[in-house]
mmCIF file of C-alpha atoms in Angstrom:
data_model
loop_
_atom_site.group_PDB
_atom_site.id
_atom_site.type_symbol
_atom_site.label_atom_id
_atom_site.label_comp_id
_atom_site.label_asym_id
_atom_site.label_seq_id
_atom_site.Cartn_x
_atom_site.Cartn_y
_atom_site.Cartn_z
ATOM 1 C CA MET M 348 68.160 25.312 -28.817
ATOM 2 C CA ARG M 349 64.442 26.001 -28.675
ATOM 3 C CA SER M 350 62.300 23.013 -27.826
ATOM 4 C CA VAL M 351 59.124 22.430 -29.801
ATOM 5 C CA THR M 352 56.132 20.960 -28.035
ATOM 6 C CA ALA M 353 54.056 18.669 -30.196
ATOM 7 C CA PRO M 354 50.327 19.531 -30.315
ATOM 8 C CA PRO M 355 48.032 17.169 -28.433
ATOM 9 C CA PRO M 356 46.564 14.387 -30.545
ATOM 10 C CA ALA M 357 43.152 15.126 -32.009
ATOM 11 C CA ILE M 358 40.266 13.401 -30.283
ATOM 12 C CA PRO M 359 37.926 11.559 -32.679
ATOM 13 C CA ARG M 360 34.462 13.090 -32.780
ATOM 14 C CA HIS M 361 32.689 9.817 -32.081
ATOM 15 C CA SER M 362 34.831 8.710 -29.176
ATOM 16 C CA SER M 363 33.759 8.361 -25.588
ATOM 17 C CA ALA M 364 35.659 11.514 -24.600
ATOM 18 C CA SER M 365 33.948 13.950 -22.303
ATOM 19 C CA PRO M 366 32.413 17.174 -23.658
ATOM 20 C CA ALA M 367 35.257 19.109 -22.070
ATOM 21 C CA ASP M 368 37.840 17.036 -23.961
ATOM 22 C CA ARG M 369 35.936 17.379 -27.223
ATOM 23 C CA SER M 370 35.875 21.153 -26.825
ATOM 24 C CA ARG M 371 39.644 21.191 -27.007
ATOM 25 C CA THR M 372 39.758 19.883 -30.583
ATOM 26 C CA ALA M 373 41.985 21.988 -32.831
ATOM 27 C CA PRO M 374 39.922 24.626 -34.659
ATOM 28 C CA ASP M 375 41.294 23.640 -38.059
ATOM 29 C CA GLU M 376 40.481 19.980 -37.583
ATOM 30 C CA SER M 377 38.570 18.496 -40.465
ATOM 31 C CA PRO M 378 35.179 17.068 -39.504
ATOM 32 C CA GLY M 379 36.101 13.857 -41.252
ATOM 33 C CA ASP M 380 34.748 11.904 -44.171
ATOM 34 C CA ASP M 381 31.719 10.714 -42.255
ATOM 35 C CA TYR M 382 30.125 14.194 -42.236
ATOM 36 C CA PRO M 383 28.447 15.658 -45.313
ATOM 37 C CA PRO M 384 29.811 18.806 -46.904
ATOM 38 C CA ALA M 385 28.307 21.993 -45.548
ATOM 39 C CA GLY M 386 25.064 22.884 -47.278
ATOM 40 C CA ASP M 387 24.547 19.412 -48.757
ATOM 41 C CA CYS M 388 21.023 18.560 -47.668
ATOM 42 C CA ARG M 389 20.850 15.395 -49.736
ATOM 43 C CA SER M 390 22.833 13.327 -47.299
ATOM 44 C CA GLY M 391 21.373 11.506 -44.364
ATOM 45 C CA GLY M 392 24.529 11.383 -42.235
ATOM 46 C CA ARG M 393 27.456 9.048 -42.011
ATOM 47 C CA HIS M 394 25.377 5.959 -42.792
ATOM 48 C CA HIS M 395 23.920 7.583 -45.927
ATOM 49 C CA PRO M 396 26.612 9.056 -48.182
ATOM 50 C CA ALA M 397 25.984 12.225 -50.128
ATOM 51 C CA GLY M 398 23.757 11.746 -53.128
ATOM 52 C CA THR M 399 21.484 9.192 -51.451
ATOM 53 C CA ARG M 400 18.092 9.950 -49.925
ATOM 54 C CA ARG M 401 17.580 9.402 -46.224
ATOM 55 C CA PRO M 402 14.909 6.759 -45.661
ATOM 56 C CA ARG M 403 11.843 8.281 -44.040
ATOM 57 C CA LEU M 404 9.994 6.703 -41.174
ATOM 58 C CA ARG M 405 6.443 5.941 -42.157
ATOM 59 C CA ARG M 406 3.854 7.296 -39.776
ATOM 60 C CA ARG M 407 1.780 4.434 -38.472
ATOM 61 C CA ARG M 408 -1.753 4.835 -39.686
ATOM 62 C CA ARG M 409 -4.385 4.946 -37.007
ATOM 63 C CA GLY M 410 -6.860 2.140 -36.823
ATOM 64 C CA SER M 411 -9.797 2.478 -39.137
ATOM 65 C CA ARG M 412 -12.939 3.918 -37.685
ATOM 66 C CA GLN M 413 -16.260 2.311 -38.282
ATOM 67 C CA SER M 414 -19.698 3.345 -37.190
ATOM 68 C CA ASN M 415 -23.032 1.709 -36.813
ATOM 69 C CA HIS M 416 -26.174 3.377 -38.055
ATOM 70 C CA ARG M 417 -26.643 5.113 -34.704
ATOM 71 C CA GLY M 418 -23.656 7.332 -35.344
ATOM 72 C CA VAL M 419 -21.233 6.077 -32.693
ATOM 73 C CA PHE M 420 -17.674 5.741 -33.909
ATOM 74 C CA ALA M 421 -15.758 2.770 -32.576
ATOM 75 C CA ARG M 422 -12.044 2.528 -33.247
ATOM 76 C CA ALA M 423 -11.121 -0.885 -34.549
ATOM 77 C CA ARG M 424 -8.272 -2.442 -32.583
ATOM 78 C CA PRO M 425 -6.701 -5.869 -32.923
ATOM 79 C CA GLY M 426 -8.737 -8.367 -30.952
ATOM 80 C CA VAL M 427 -11.501 -5.878 -30.158
ATOM 81 C CA ARG M 428 -14.770 -5.764 -32.042
ATOM 82 C CA ALA M 429 -16.969 -2.712 -32.089
ATOM 83 C CA VAL M 430 -20.242 -3.518 -30.371
ATOM 84 C CA GLY M 431 -23.029 -3.396 -32.876
ATOM 85 C CA GLY M 432 -20.652 -2.661 -35.755
ATOM 86 C CA ALA M 433 -19.741 -4.619 -38.833
ATOM 87 C CA GLY M 434 -18.323 -8.023 -38.020
ATOM 88 C CA HIS M 435 -20.262 -8.244 -34.773
ATOM 89 C CA VAL M 436 -22.516 -10.995 -36.083
ATOM 90 C CA ARG M 437 -23.387 -14.083 -34.094
ATOM 91 C CA GLU M 438 -24.392 -17.409 -35.589
ATOM 92 C CA ASP M 439 -27.871 -17.003 -34.186
ATOM 93 C CA ALA M 440 -29.759 -13.874 -33.204
ATOM 94 C CA ARG M 441 -30.393 -15.440 -29.792
ATOM 95 C CA GLN M 442 -26.772 -16.454 -29.199
ATOM 96 C CA SER M 443 -24.573 -14.413 -26.881
ATOM 97 C CA ARG M 444 -20.813 -14.073 -27.247
ATOM 98 C CA HIS M 445 -20.541 -16.815 -24.616
ATOM 99 C CA GLY M 446 -22.450 -19.268 -26.803
ATOM 100 C CA GLU M 447 -25.629 -19.238 -24.740
ATOM 101 C CA LEU M 448 -28.991 -19.506 -26.458
ATOM 102 C CA ARG M 449 -32.054 -17.794 -25.097
ATOM 103 C CA ASP M 450 -35.634 -18.101 -26.233
ATOM 104 C CA ARG M 451 -36.270 -14.418 -26.756
ATOM 105 C CA ASP M 452 -37.476 -12.155 -29.503
ATOM 106 C CA PRO M 453 -34.392 -11.356 -31.635
ATOM 107 C CA ARG M 454 -35.958 -8.020 -32.591
ATOM 108 C CA LEU M 455 -35.622 -6.645 -29.046
ATOM 109 C CA SER M 456 -32.706 -4.241 -28.754
ATOM 110 C CA ILE M 457 -31.114 -2.339 -25.850
ATOM 111 C CA GLY M 458 -29.806 1.102 -26.715
ATOM 112 C CA ILE M 459 -26.807 2.226 -24.652
ATOM 113 C CA ILE M 460 -26.705 6.026 -24.555
ATOM 114 C CA THR M 461 -23.179 7.429 -24.805
ATOM 115 C CA PHE M 462 -22.289 11.009 -23.878
ATOM 116 C CA PRO M 463 -18.877 12.678 -24.145
ATOM 117 C CA GLY M 464 -17.174 11.411 -20.985
ATOM 118 C CA THR M 465 -19.170 8.182 -20.656
ATOM 119 C CA ASN M 466 -16.743 5.353 -19.888
ATOM 120 C CA CYS M 467 -18.825 2.294 -18.991
ATOM 121 C CA GLU M 468 -20.735 1.749 -22.242
ATOM 122 C CA ARG M 469 -18.608 -1.251 -23.268
ATOM 123 C CA ASP M 470 -18.904 -2.821 -19.809
ATOM 124 C CA VAL M 471 -22.683 -2.541 -19.991
ATOM 125 C CA ALA M 472 -22.787 -3.977 -23.517
ATOM 126 C CA TYR M 473 -20.599 -6.910 -22.458
ATOM 127 C CA ALA M 474 -22.825 -7.648 -19.466
ATOM 128 C CA PHE M 475 -26.090 -7.623 -21.412
ATOM 129 C CA GLU M 476 -24.646 -9.686 -24.241
ATOM 130 C CA ALA M 477 -23.433 -12.216 -21.667
ATOM 131 C CA LEU M 478 -27.121 -12.582 -20.799
ATOM 132 C CA GLY M 479 -28.044 -13.101 -24.452
ATOM 133 C CA ALA M 480 -29.373 -9.611 -25.154
ATOM 134 C CA ASP M 481 -28.700 -7.493 -28.232
ATOM 135 C CA THR M 482 -27.173 -4.048 -27.670
ATOM 136 C CA GLU M 483 -26.599 -0.970 -29.764
ATOM 137 C CA GLN M 484 -24.453 2.055 -28.947
ATOM 138 C CA VAL M 485 -26.385 5.321 -29.343
ATOM 139 C CA TRP M 486 -24.521 8.638 -29.540
ATOM 140 C CA HIS M 487 -25.986 11.523 -27.534
ATOM 141 C CA ARG M 488 -26.660 13.630 -30.651
ATOM 142 C CA GLU M 489 -29.220 11.172 -32.000
ATOM 143 C CA THR M 490 -32.798 12.435 -32.024
ATOM 144 C CA SER M 491 -34.619 9.161 -32.650
ATOM 145 C CA LEU M 492 -34.684 5.802 -30.892
ATOM 146 C CA ASP M 493 -36.735 4.005 -33.527
ATOM 147 C CA GLY M 494 -36.131 0.269 -33.321
ATOM 148 C CA ILE M 495 -34.885 0.489 -29.715
ATOM 149 C CA ASP M 496 -36.966 -1.328 -27.094
ATOM 150 C CA GLY M 497 -35.246 -0.038 -23.963
ATOM 151 C CA VAL M 498 -32.303 2.168 -23.056
ATOM 152 C CA VAL M 499 -29.514 2.199 -20.500
ATOM 153 C CA LEU M 500 -27.588 5.309 -19.485
ATOM 154 C CA PRO M 501 -24.229 3.946 -18.254
ATOM 155 C CA GLY M 502 -21.692 5.350 -15.819
ATOM 156 C CA GLY M 503 -18.871 7.792 -16.429
ATOM 157 C CA PHE M 504 -18.460 11.559 -16.355
ATOM 158 C CA ALA M 505 -20.865 12.941 -18.951
ATOM 159 C CA HIS M 506 -19.504 16.256 -20.246
ATOM 160 C CA GLY M 507 -16.852 16.115 -17.533
ATOM 161 C CA ASP M 508 -19.477 16.600 -14.791
ATOM 162 C CA TYR M 509 -19.184 20.349 -15.370
ATOM 163 C CA LEU M 510 -21.721 22.622 -13.663
ATOM 164 C CA ARG M 511 -23.261 19.634 -11.900
ATOM 165 C CA THR M 512 -23.313 15.912 -12.609
ATOM 166 C CA GLY M 513 -25.736 15.281 -15.457
ATOM 167 C CA ALA M 514 -26.698 18.952 -15.790
ATOM 168 C CA ILE M 515 -25.345 19.305 -19.349
ATOM 169 C CA ALA M 516 -26.170 15.776 -20.524
ATOM 170 C CA ARG M 517 -29.781 16.427 -19.591
ATOM 171 C CA PHE M 518 -29.991 18.787 -22.614
ATOM 172 C CA SER M 519 -28.468 16.378 -25.146
ATOM 173 C CA PRO M 520 -30.692 15.822 -28.217
ATOM 174 C CA VAL M 521 -31.160 12.136 -27.411
ATOM 175 C CA MET M 522 -32.832 12.891 -24.073
ATOM 176 C CA ALA M 523 -36.077 13.981 -25.754
ATOM 177 C CA ALA M 524 -36.234 10.537 -27.365
ATOM 178 C CA VAL M 525 -35.448 8.888 -24.007
ATOM 179 C CA GLU M 526 -38.326 10.794 -22.385
ATOM 180 C CA LYS M 527 -40.636 9.684 -25.182
ATOM 181 C CA LEU M 528 -39.573 6.060 -24.737
ATOM 182 C CA ALA M 529 -40.211 6.293 -20.997
ATOM 183 C CA ALA M 530 -43.658 7.812 -21.597
ATOM 184 C CA GLU M 531 -44.493 4.802 -23.782
ATOM 185 C CA GLY M 532 -43.754 2.491 -20.858
ATOM 186 C CA ARG M 533 -40.457 1.211 -22.246
ATOM 187 C CA PRO M 534 -37.666 0.289 -19.783
ATOM 188 C CA VAL M 535 -35.151 3.055 -19.017
ATOM 189 C CA LEU M 536 -32.256 2.385 -16.638
ATOM 190 C CA GLY M 537 -29.591 4.766 -15.332
ATOM 191 C CA ILE M 538 -26.421 3.412 -13.716
ATOM 192 C CA CYS M 539 -24.271 5.742 -11.581
ATOM 193 C CA ASN M 540 -23.744 8.791 -13.834
ATOM 194 C CA GLY M 541 -26.775 7.658 -15.834
ATOM 195 C CA PHE M 542 -28.802 7.786 -12.604
ATOM 196 C CA GLN M 543 -27.650 11.374 -12.105
ATOM 197 C CA VAL M 544 -28.691 12.283 -15.663
ATOM 198 C CA LEU M 545 -32.179 10.805 -15.182
ATOM 199 C CA CYS M 546 -32.638 12.816 -11.985
ATOM 200 C CA GLU M 547 -31.529 16.016 -13.729
ATOM 201 C CA ALA M 548 -33.938 15.278 -16.591
ATOM 202 C CA GLY M 549 -36.837 14.890 -14.168
ATOM 203 C CA LEU M 550 -37.433 11.260 -15.115
ATOM 204 C CA LEU M 551 -36.613 10.234 -11.547
ATOM 205 C CA PRO M 552 -37.230 12.148 -8.302
ATOM 206 C CA GLY M 553 -34.540 13.585 -6.056
ATOM 207 C CA GLY M 554 -30.908 14.232 -6.870
ATOM 208 C CA LEU M 555 -27.343 13.245 -6.043
ATOM 209 C CA ILE M 556 -24.670 15.280 -4.278
ATOM 210 C CA ALA M 557 -21.106 14.710 -3.037
ATOM 211 C CA ASN M 558 -20.484 11.760 -0.746
ATOM 212 C CA ARG M 559 -20.717 12.425 2.973
ATOM 213 C CA ASP M 560 -16.950 12.062 3.502
ATOM 214 C CA LEU M 561 -16.090 13.950 0.284
ATOM 215 C CA ARG M 562 -14.148 10.953 -0.980
ATOM 216 C CA PHE M 563 -14.420 8.821 -4.086
ATOM 217 C CA ILE M 564 -15.735 5.370 -3.169
ATOM 218 C CA CYS M 565 -14.530 2.318 -5.087
ATOM 219 C CA ARG M 566 -15.441 -0.944 -3.361
ATOM 220 C CA PRO M 567 -18.164 -3.595 -3.173
ATOM 221 C CA VAL M 568 -21.204 -2.722 -1.063
ATOM 222 C CA HIS M 569 -24.256 -4.629 0.138
ATOM 223 C CA VAL M 570 -27.731 -3.592 -0.965
ATOM 224 C CA ARG M 571 -31.079 -5.000 0.137
ATOM 225 C CA VAL M 572 -33.985 -5.399 -2.265
ATOM 226 C CA GLN M 573 -36.954 -3.368 -1.040
ATOM 227 C CA SER M 574 -39.454 -4.106 -3.789
ATOM 228 C CA PRO M 575 -39.614 -6.339 -6.886
ATOM 229 C CA ASP M 576 -41.954 -3.921 -8.665
ATOM 230 C CA SER M 577 -39.566 -2.324 -11.155
ATOM 231 C CA ILE M 578 -37.517 -3.079 -14.251
ATOM 232 C CA LEU M 579 -34.489 -3.328 -11.956
ATOM 233 C CA THR M 580 -35.742 -5.767 -9.321
ATOM 234 C CA ARG M 581 -38.473 -7.954 -10.841
ATOM 235 C CA ALA M 582 -36.157 -11.007 -10.815
ATOM 236 C CA ALA M 583 -35.148 -10.433 -7.172
ATOM 237 C CA ARG M 584 -36.795 -11.349 -3.874
ATOM 238 C CA PRO M 585 -37.810 -8.725 -1.303
ATOM 239 C CA GLY M 586 -35.196 -8.709 1.445
ATOM 240 C CA GLN M 587 -32.550 -10.330 -0.760
ATOM 241 C CA VAL M 588 -29.051 -8.918 -0.109
ATOM 242 C CA LEU M 589 -26.807 -8.366 -3.124
ATOM 243 C CA THR M 590 -23.118 -7.485 -3.344
ATOM 244 C CA ILE M 591 -22.450 -4.882 -6.055
ATOM 245 C CA PRO M 592 -19.414 -2.603 -6.667
ATOM 246 C CA LEU M 593 -19.832 1.118 -5.983
ATOM 247 C CA ASN M 594 -17.692 3.666 -7.879
ATOM 248 C CA SER M 595 -18.671 7.279 -7.346
ATOM 249 C CA TYR M 596 -17.890 10.603 -5.735
ATOM 250 C CA GLU M 597 -21.353 12.155 -6.001
ATOM 251 C CA GLY M 598 -23.544 9.240 -5.006
ATOM 252 C CA ASN M 599 -25.202 10.767 -1.948
ATOM 253 C CA TYR M 600 -28.914 10.567 -2.815
ATOM 254 C CA ILE M 601 -31.346 13.160 -1.485
ATOM 255 C CA THR M 602 -35.103 13.102 -2.003
ATOM 256 C CA GLY M 603 -35.576 16.861 -1.921
ATOM 257 C CA GLY M 604 -38.954 16.253 -0.335
ATOM 258 C CA ASP M 605 -40.193 14.232 -3.317
ATOM 259 C CA ALA M 606 -42.143 11.015 -2.894
ATOM 260 C CA VAL M 607 -39.737 8.206 -3.727
ATOM 261 C CA ARG M 608 -40.200 4.528 -4.573
ATOM 262 C CA VAL M 609 -37.128 2.858 -3.103
ATOM 263 C CA MET M 610 -35.858 -0.281 -4.843
ATOM 264 C CA LEU M 611 -32.542 -0.871 -3.035
ATOM 265 C CA ARG M 612 -31.039 0.282 0.274
ATOM 266 C CA TYR M 613 -27.464 0.077 1.534
ATOM 267 C CA THR M 614 -27.092 -2.451 4.368
ATOM 268 C CA ASP M 615 -24.510 -4.737 5.890
ATOM 269 C CA ALA M 616 -24.039 -8.334 4.725
ATOM 270 C CA ALA M 617 -26.907 -9.467 6.963
ATOM 271 C CA GLY M 618 -29.296 -6.921 5.463
ATOM 272 C CA THR M 619 -29.298 -4.649 8.515
ATOM 273 C CA LEU M 620 -29.558 -0.891 8.081
ATOM 274 C CA SER M 621 -26.935 1.165 9.907
ATOM 275 C CA ASP M 622 -25.007 4.378 9.502
ATOM 276 C CA ALA M 623 -21.789 2.392 9.117
ATOM 277 C CA ALA M 624 -23.311 0.391 6.248
ATOM 278 C CA ASN M 625 -24.337 3.569 4.403
ATOM 279 C CA PRO M 626 -21.204 4.289 2.323
ATOM 280 C CA ASN M 627 -22.054 7.743 0.983
ATOM 281 C CA GLY M 628 -24.577 9.156 3.437
ATOM 282 C CA SER M 629 -27.592 8.759 1.148
ATOM 283 C CA GLU M 630 -30.886 9.804 2.699
ATOM 284 C CA GLY M 631 -32.587 6.692 4.045
ATOM 285 C CA ALA M 632 -29.593 4.651 2.795
ATOM 286 C CA ILE M 633 -31.204 4.745 -0.666
ATOM 287 C CA ALA M 634 -29.182 3.018 -3.385
ATOM 288 C CA ALA M 635 -31.819 2.770 -6.144
ATOM 289 C CA VAL M 636 -35.199 4.299 -6.947
ATOM 290 C CA ALA M 637 -37.893 3.939 -9.600
ATOM 291 C CA ASN M 638 -40.663 6.120 -10.974
ATOM 292 C CA THR M 639 -44.312 5.517 -10.138
ATOM 293 C CA ALA M 640 -44.853 3.208 -13.120
ATOM 294 C CA GLY M 641 -41.687 1.233 -12.345
ATOM 295 C CA ASN M 642 -40.365 1.405 -15.924
ATOM 296 C CA VAL M 643 -37.684 4.023 -15.157
ATOM 297 C CA ALA M 644 -35.087 3.172 -12.525
ATOM 298 C CA GLY M 645 -31.685 4.369 -11.400
ATOM 299 C CA LEU M 646 -29.013 3.039 -9.068
ATOM 300 C CA MET M 647 -25.539 4.109 -7.978
ATOM 301 C CA PRO M 648 -23.786 0.686 -7.760
ATOM 302 C CA HIS M 649 -22.583 -0.948 -10.996
ATOM 303 C CA PRO M 650 -24.361 -4.282 -11.652
ATOM 304 C CA GLU M 651 -22.438 -4.762 -14.920
ATOM 305 C CA ARG M 652 -19.295 -5.238 -12.808
ATOM 306 C CA ALA M 653 -20.775 -8.170 -10.903
ATOM 307 C CA ILE M 654 -21.841 -10.706 -13.514
ATOM 308 C CA GLU M 655 -19.061 -13.316 -13.503
ATOM 309 C CA ASP M 656 -17.198 -15.207 -10.782
ATOM 310 C CA PHE M 657 -13.834 -13.583 -11.487
ATOM 311 C CA MET M 658 -15.419 -10.201 -10.670
ATOM 312 C CA GLY M 659 -16.013 -11.307 -7.088
ATOM 313 C CA SER M 660 -19.813 -11.426 -7.341
ATOM 314 C CA THR M 661 -22.492 -12.447 -9.810
ATOM 315 C CA ASP M 662 -25.325 -10.626 -8.042
ATOM 316 C CA GLY M 663 -25.439 -7.987 -10.758
ATOM 317 C CA ARG M 664 -26.940 -10.566 -13.106
ATOM 318 C CA ILE M 665 -30.154 -10.534 -11.072
ATOM 319 C CA LEU M 666 -30.662 -6.822 -11.709
ATOM 320 C CA LEU M 667 -29.709 -6.928 -15.388
ATOM 321 C CA GLU M 668 -31.841 -10.030 -15.991
ATOM 322 C CA SER M 669 -34.719 -8.042 -14.512
ATOM 323 C CA PHE M 670 -34.180 -5.390 -17.183
ATOM 324 C CA VAL M 671 -34.071 -7.973 -19.998
ATOM 325 C CA ALA M 672 -37.251 -9.616 -18.694
ATOM 326 C CA SER M 673 -38.912 -6.191 -18.632
ATOM 327 C CA LEU M 674 -38.118 -5.731 -22.326
ATOM 328 C CA GLU M 675 -39.940 -8.926 -23.174
ATOM 329 C CA ALA M 676 -42.922 -7.987 -20.999
ATOM 330 C CA VAL M 677 -43.647 -4.705 -22.815
ATOM 331 C CA PRO M 678 -46.474 -5.125 -25.375
ATOM 332 C CA ALA M 679 -45.372 -4.635 -28.983
#
């Protein structure tokens, strides 16, 4: 008598069986009622029987974009207000976001120049508004600075630092307006990458190259005030030592033989010059310079990152308050 071997039991498709076990399923096995008939594209799978439409996932809409009249687009995000945009209205024109009131002309405005690759424009705006100043973001394609009383070129990597730091940004349309503002005696300040742009534009002497050790520096440094005769240092005392964060790879300043008015030098905490206290190898330990008139200045450290106690230092306020005071000192 011939024995008949029963076929192995079929393994359910949605079991925890291994792929090897599932591959042994009998070829004539029905896919089951939870699969749509072949060619039926109306079904959405076992949870959506044939004849019903599969619910589609809605693509989340990006945040709305709003712009101020200077042409800078600021993406609206929950809890974040665009500086200078709609909704950024204080109860009083002299009131900062911290509730301080200052007796200053509410018409004075600081334009913050933004290039592709700039990444410190919001930090700078926050710092100046903490001091009671009004700020306005200005896109690099603008050709007019009408209504702006002074400008700041913040840090970052303008145009990706291609060719040379600041070499492309120097040709941005807004730079002609910045040069005009400087010629009128208005305050112009460059911070880090902004300092590099001003040197490339010829508004400040010298230039900046790679740090002596070819390393990116990101730490607080000590700088000594050399002169109070500039928009950057008028609120400081000669010889005063400040602690300001430094964040740069190409912060090694060279004079190139030009006559330079030095505003700040790198020192130790006691204000002593030394090679060890010079973080990037700058010629003469120069950290900041100004033009002959004193209304254009540039520095490598970031004063906007040293304005509140939680930042580790408030010494940056002295330099930024100098800039605000310079705005008020310029004749209308």
